[in-house]
Coordinates of C-alpha atoms and ligand atoms in Angstrom, one line a residue:
X188 CA -0.3 -27.8 -8.6
X189 CA 1.2 -29.8 -11.5
X190 CA 0.5 -28.5 -15.0
X191 CA 0.7 -31.0 -17.9
X192 CA 0.4 -30.6 -21.6
X193 CA -0.7 -33.5 -23.6
X194 CA -2.1 -34.5 -27.0
X195 CA -5.8 -35.4 -27.3
X196 CA -7.4 -36.0 -30.6
X197 CA -4.6 -34.1 -32.3
X198 CA -5.0 -31.1 -30.1
X199 CA -2.7 -29.8 -27.3
X200 CA -4.5 -29.5 -24.0
X201 CA -3.3 -28.3 -20.6
X202 CA -4.5 -29.7 -17.3
X203 CA -3.5 -30.8 -13.9
X204 CA -4.6 -34.4 -14.8
X205 CA -3.8 -36.5 -17.8
X206 CA -6.2 -39.0 -19.2
X207 CA -4.9 -42.6 -19.4
X208 CA -3.0 -43.2 -22.6
X209 CA -2.6 -39.6 -23.5
X210 CA 0.8 -38.5 -24.9
X211 CA 2.6 -35.9 -22.8
X212 CA 4.4 -33.1 -24.6
X213 CA 6.9 -30.5 -23.3
X214 CA 5.0 -28.3 -20.9
X215 CA 6.5 -25.0 -22.2
X216 CA 7.1 -23.2 -25.5
X217 CA 10.0 -20.8 -24.6
X218 CA 11.4 -17.9 -26.7
X219 CA 14.7 -18.7 -25.2
X220 CA 16.4 -21.2 -22.8
X221 CA 18.9 -19.6 -20.6
X222 CA 21.4 -22.0 -19.0
X223 CA 23.8 -21.6 -16.1
X224 CA 27.1 -23.5 -16.4
X225 CA 29.2 -24.7 -13.5
X226 CA 26.6 -23.8 -10.8
X227 CA 27.6 -26.8 -8.6
X228 CA 31.2 -26.7 -7.4
X229 CA 31.7 -30.5 -7.6
X230 CA 30.6 -30.5 -11.3
X231 CA 32.9 -27.6 -12.2
X232 CA 35.7 -29.6 -10.6
X233 CA 35.0 -32.9 -12.4
X234 CA 35.5 -31.1 -15.8
X235 CA 38.6 -29.4 -14.6
X236 CA 37.1 -26.0 -14.2
X237 CA 37.1 -23.4 -11.4
X238 CA 33.8 -22.5 -9.7
X239 CA 32.8 -19.2 -11.3
X240 CA 32.6 -15.9 -9.4
X241 CA 29.6 -14.8 -11.5
X242 CA 27.1 -17.0 -13.2
X243 CA 28.4 -18.5 -16.5
X244 CA 25.5 -18.1 -19.0
X245 CA 24.8 -19.6 -22.4
X246 CA 21.7 -20.2 -24.5
X247 CA 20.1 -23.3 -26.0
X248 CA 17.7 -22.7 -29.0
X249 CA 14.0 -23.4 -28.4
X250 CA 14.3 -25.9 -31.3
X251 CA 16.2 -28.2 -28.9
X252 CA 13.1 -28.8 -26.8
X253 CA 12.1 -32.5 -26.5
X254 CA 8.9 -34.0 -25.1
X255 CA 8.8 -36.4 -22.2
X256 CA 9.4 -39.9 -23.6
X257 CA 10.8 -38.4 -26.8
X258 CA 14.1 -39.7 -28.3
X259 CA 17.4 -37.9 -27.8
X260 CA 19.2 -38.2 -31.1
X261 CA 23.0 -38.3 -30.9
X262 CA 24.5 -36.4 -33.9
X263 CA 27.0 -38.4 -35.9
X264 CA 29.5 -35.5 -35.6
X265 CA 29.9 -36.1 -31.8
X266 CA 31.6 -39.1 -30.1
X267 CA 30.6 -37.9 -26.6
X268 CA 26.9 -37.0 -25.9
X269 CA 26.3 -36.6 -22.1
X270 CA 23.4 -36.1 -19.7
X271 CA 23.1 -33.1 -17.3
X272 CA 20.0 -33.4 -15.1
X273 CA 18.8 -29.9 -13.9
X274 CA 16.1 -28.0 -12.1
X275 CA 14.4 -25.8 -14.7
X276 CA 12.7 -22.5 -13.8
X277 CA 9.7 -21.6 -16.0
X278 CA 9.0 -17.9 -16.3
X279 CA 5.4 -16.9 -15.8
X280 CA 5.4 -13.1 -16.4
X281 CA 7.5 -10.7 -18.5
X282 CA 10.5 -9.9 -16.3
X283 CA 13.0 -7.2 -16.6
X284 CA 15.3 -5.9 -13.7
X285 CA 13.6 -8.2 -11.2
X286 CA 15.0 -7.9 -7.6
X287 CA 16.0 -11.2 -6.0
X288 CA 13.5 -10.8 -3.1
X289 CA 10.7 -10.5 -5.6
X290 CA 11.8 -13.3 -8.0
X291 CA 9.0 -15.8 -7.3
X292 CA 6.3 -13.4 -8.6
X293 CA 7.7 -13.8 -12.1
X294 CA 8.0 -17.6 -12.0
X295 CA 5.2 -19.9 -13.0
X296 CA 6.9 -23.0 -11.6
X297 CA 9.5 -25.6 -12.0
X298 CA 10.3 -28.7 -14.2
X299 CA 12.9 -31.3 -14.7
X300 CA 15.3 -30.8 -17.6
X301 CA 18.2 -32.5 -19.3
X302 CA 20.9 -30.2 -20.6
X303 CA 22.1 -32.8 -23.1
X304 CA 25.6 -31.9 -24.2
X305 CA 28.0 -33.0 -27.0
X306 CA 31.0 -32.7 -24.6
X307 CA 33.7 -33.1 -27.3
X308 CA 32.2 -30.3 -29.4
X309 CA 31.7 -28.0 -26.4
X310 CA 35.4 -28.3 -25.6
X311 CA 36.5 -28.0 -29.2
X312 CA 34.4 -24.9 -30.1
X313 CA 35.0 -23.0 -26.8
X314 CA 31.6 -21.4 -27.5
X315 CA 28.8 -23.7 -26.3
X316 CA 26.3 -23.1 -29.2
X317 CA 27.0 -26.3 -31.2
X318 CA 27.7 -28.6 -28.3
X319 CA 24.5 -27.7 -26.5
X320 CA 22.2 -26.7 -29.4
X321 CA 21.3 -29.8 -31.4
X322 CA 17.6 -30.7 -31.9
X323 CA 16.4 -32.9 -29.0
X324 CA 19.1 -31.7 -26.6
X325 CA 16.6 -30.1 -24.2
X326 CA 14.2 -32.7 -22.8
X327 CA 11.8 -31.0 -20.3
X328 CA 8.9 -32.1 -18.2
X329 CA 7.0 -34.1 -17.2
X330 CA 5.0 -31.2 -15.9
X331 CA 5.4 -27.7 -14.3
X332 CA 5.0 -27.8 -10.6
X333 CA 3.7 -24.4 -9.5
X334 CA 4.0 -24.8 -5.7
X335 CA 7.4 -25.8 -4.6
X336 CA 10.2 -24.6 -2.3
X337 CA 13.3 -25.2 -4.4
X338 CA 15.9 -24.4 -1.8
X339 CA 16.8 -28.0 -1.0
X340 CA 15.5 -30.5 -3.6
X341 CA 17.2 -33.8 -4.7
X342 CA 18.3 -33.8 -8.3
X343 CA 19.0 -37.3 -9.7
X344 CA 19.9 -38.8 -13.0
X345 CA 19.5 -42.5 -13.8
X346 CA 20.7 -44.2 -16.9
X347 CA 19.1 -47.7 -17.4
X348 CA 18.1 -47.6 -13.8
X349 CA 21.7 -46.9 -12.5
X350 CA 22.1 -43.6 -10.5
X351 CA 24.7 -41.4 -12.2
X352 CA 24.0 -38.0 -10.6
X353 CA 22.6 -37.4 -7.2
X354 CA 22.8 -33.8 -5.9
X355 CA 20.7 -31.2 -4.1
X356 CA 19.7 -27.7 -5.2
X357 CA 21.1 -26.6 -1.8
X358 CA 24.5 -27.1 -3.4
X359 CA 23.9 -24.5 -6.1
X360 CA 26.5 -21.7 -6.1
X361 CA 24.0 -19.1 -7.3
X362 CA 20.4 -19.5 -6.0
X363 CA 17.3 -19.3 -8.2
X364 CA 16.5 -15.9 -6.7
X365 CA 20.0 -14.6 -7.6
X366 CA 19.8 -16.0 -11.1
X367 CA 16.4 -14.4 -11.9
X368 CA 17.8 -11.0 -10.8
X369 CA 21.1 -11.5 -12.7
X370 CA 19.6 -12.8 -15.9
X371 CA 16.6 -10.3 -16.0
X372 CA 19.1 -7.5 -15.7
X373 CA 20.6 -8.6 -19.0
X374 CA 17.6 -9.8 -21.0
X375 CA 13.8 -9.5 -20.7
X376 CA 12.4 -12.9 -19.8
X377 CA 9.1 -13.8 -21.4
X378 CA 6.3 -16.1 -20.2
X379 CA 7.4 -19.6 -21.0
X380 CA 11.1 -18.9 -21.1
X381 CA 13.2 -21.4 -19.2
X382 CA 16.2 -21.1 -17.0
X383 CA 18.3 -24.3 -16.5
X384 CA 20.0 -23.9 -13.2
X385 CA 23.1 -26.1 -13.7
X386 CA 23.9 -29.7 -13.0
X387 CA 25.4 -31.6 -10.1
X388 CA 28.5 -33.8 -10.5
X389 CA 28.3 -37.2 -12.2
X390 CA 27.8 -36.3 -15.8
X391 CA 28.4 -39.1 -18.2
X392 CA 27.8 -40.7 -21.6
X393 CA 24.5 -41.5 -23.3
X394 CA 24.6 -44.4 -25.7
X395 CA 22.1 -45.7 -28.3
X396 CA 19.4 -47.7 -26.6
X397 CA 19.8 -46.0 -23.2
X398 CA 16.9 -44.8 -21.1
X399 CA 17.8 -41.6 -19.2
X400 CA 15.7 -40.3 -16.3
X401 CA 16.0 -36.9 -14.6
X402 CA 14.1 -36.8 -11.3
X403 CA 13.7 -33.6 -9.3
X404 CA 12.1 -34.1 -5.9
X405 CA 8.5 -32.8 -5.8
X406 CA 8.2 -32.5 -9.6
X407 CA 8.5 -36.0 -11.1
X408 CA 10.5 -38.1 -13.5
X409 CA 11.5 -37.0 -17.0
X410 CA 12.2 -40.1 -19.0
X411 CA 13.8 -40.2 -22.5
X412 CA 15.4 -42.8 -24.7
X413 CA 18.5 -42.3 -26.7
X414 CA 19.1 -43.1 -30.4
Ligands
ZN707 ZN1 24.0 -27.8 -17.8

């Protein structure tokens, strides 16, 4: 089932169907966004990095969340804002020390996300907080799909209709099951928390006026414009 959130007469409603003309909003309100870096070997390579032997984790602030169709704002301090299309896991139940074979019981469903990154600042700072943390740097949506086998799904990014990233979740170094066990052994995951599972190769620039689309097979298309 697909769960949407939308605005109707100034109120936020949730439903599996959206009335015509309603404005979609981000389908989650996380307490934290846990991200996995370099989870696709080809992407690690394109940025000159080794594939990691353990998941490389970082956080994005909840204030970075952006609605479907919302505008990604490039901060003046960066010369290199890039897209990273990713499968997002949405936590459904408080989760601590979850075992991998039980991971699905703690997950509400899955969404498309864009781990927007100021690549120059990420490299300059070493820590990822600034480069990944600007407002509007976490578009997510268009819905949460609650029934999906995520072991082999196409993950694509298009910019102005041109395909930039085209991978499969089957290429992930660490599976969703592994990640839920690994992360929940570190921090308690709360309902609505989001895990971004890493991006396939093909990351590239976002410029003013671009339209960027992240499509994950079985979920839908997350579309945003860039300013
Ligand atoms: Zn990423």
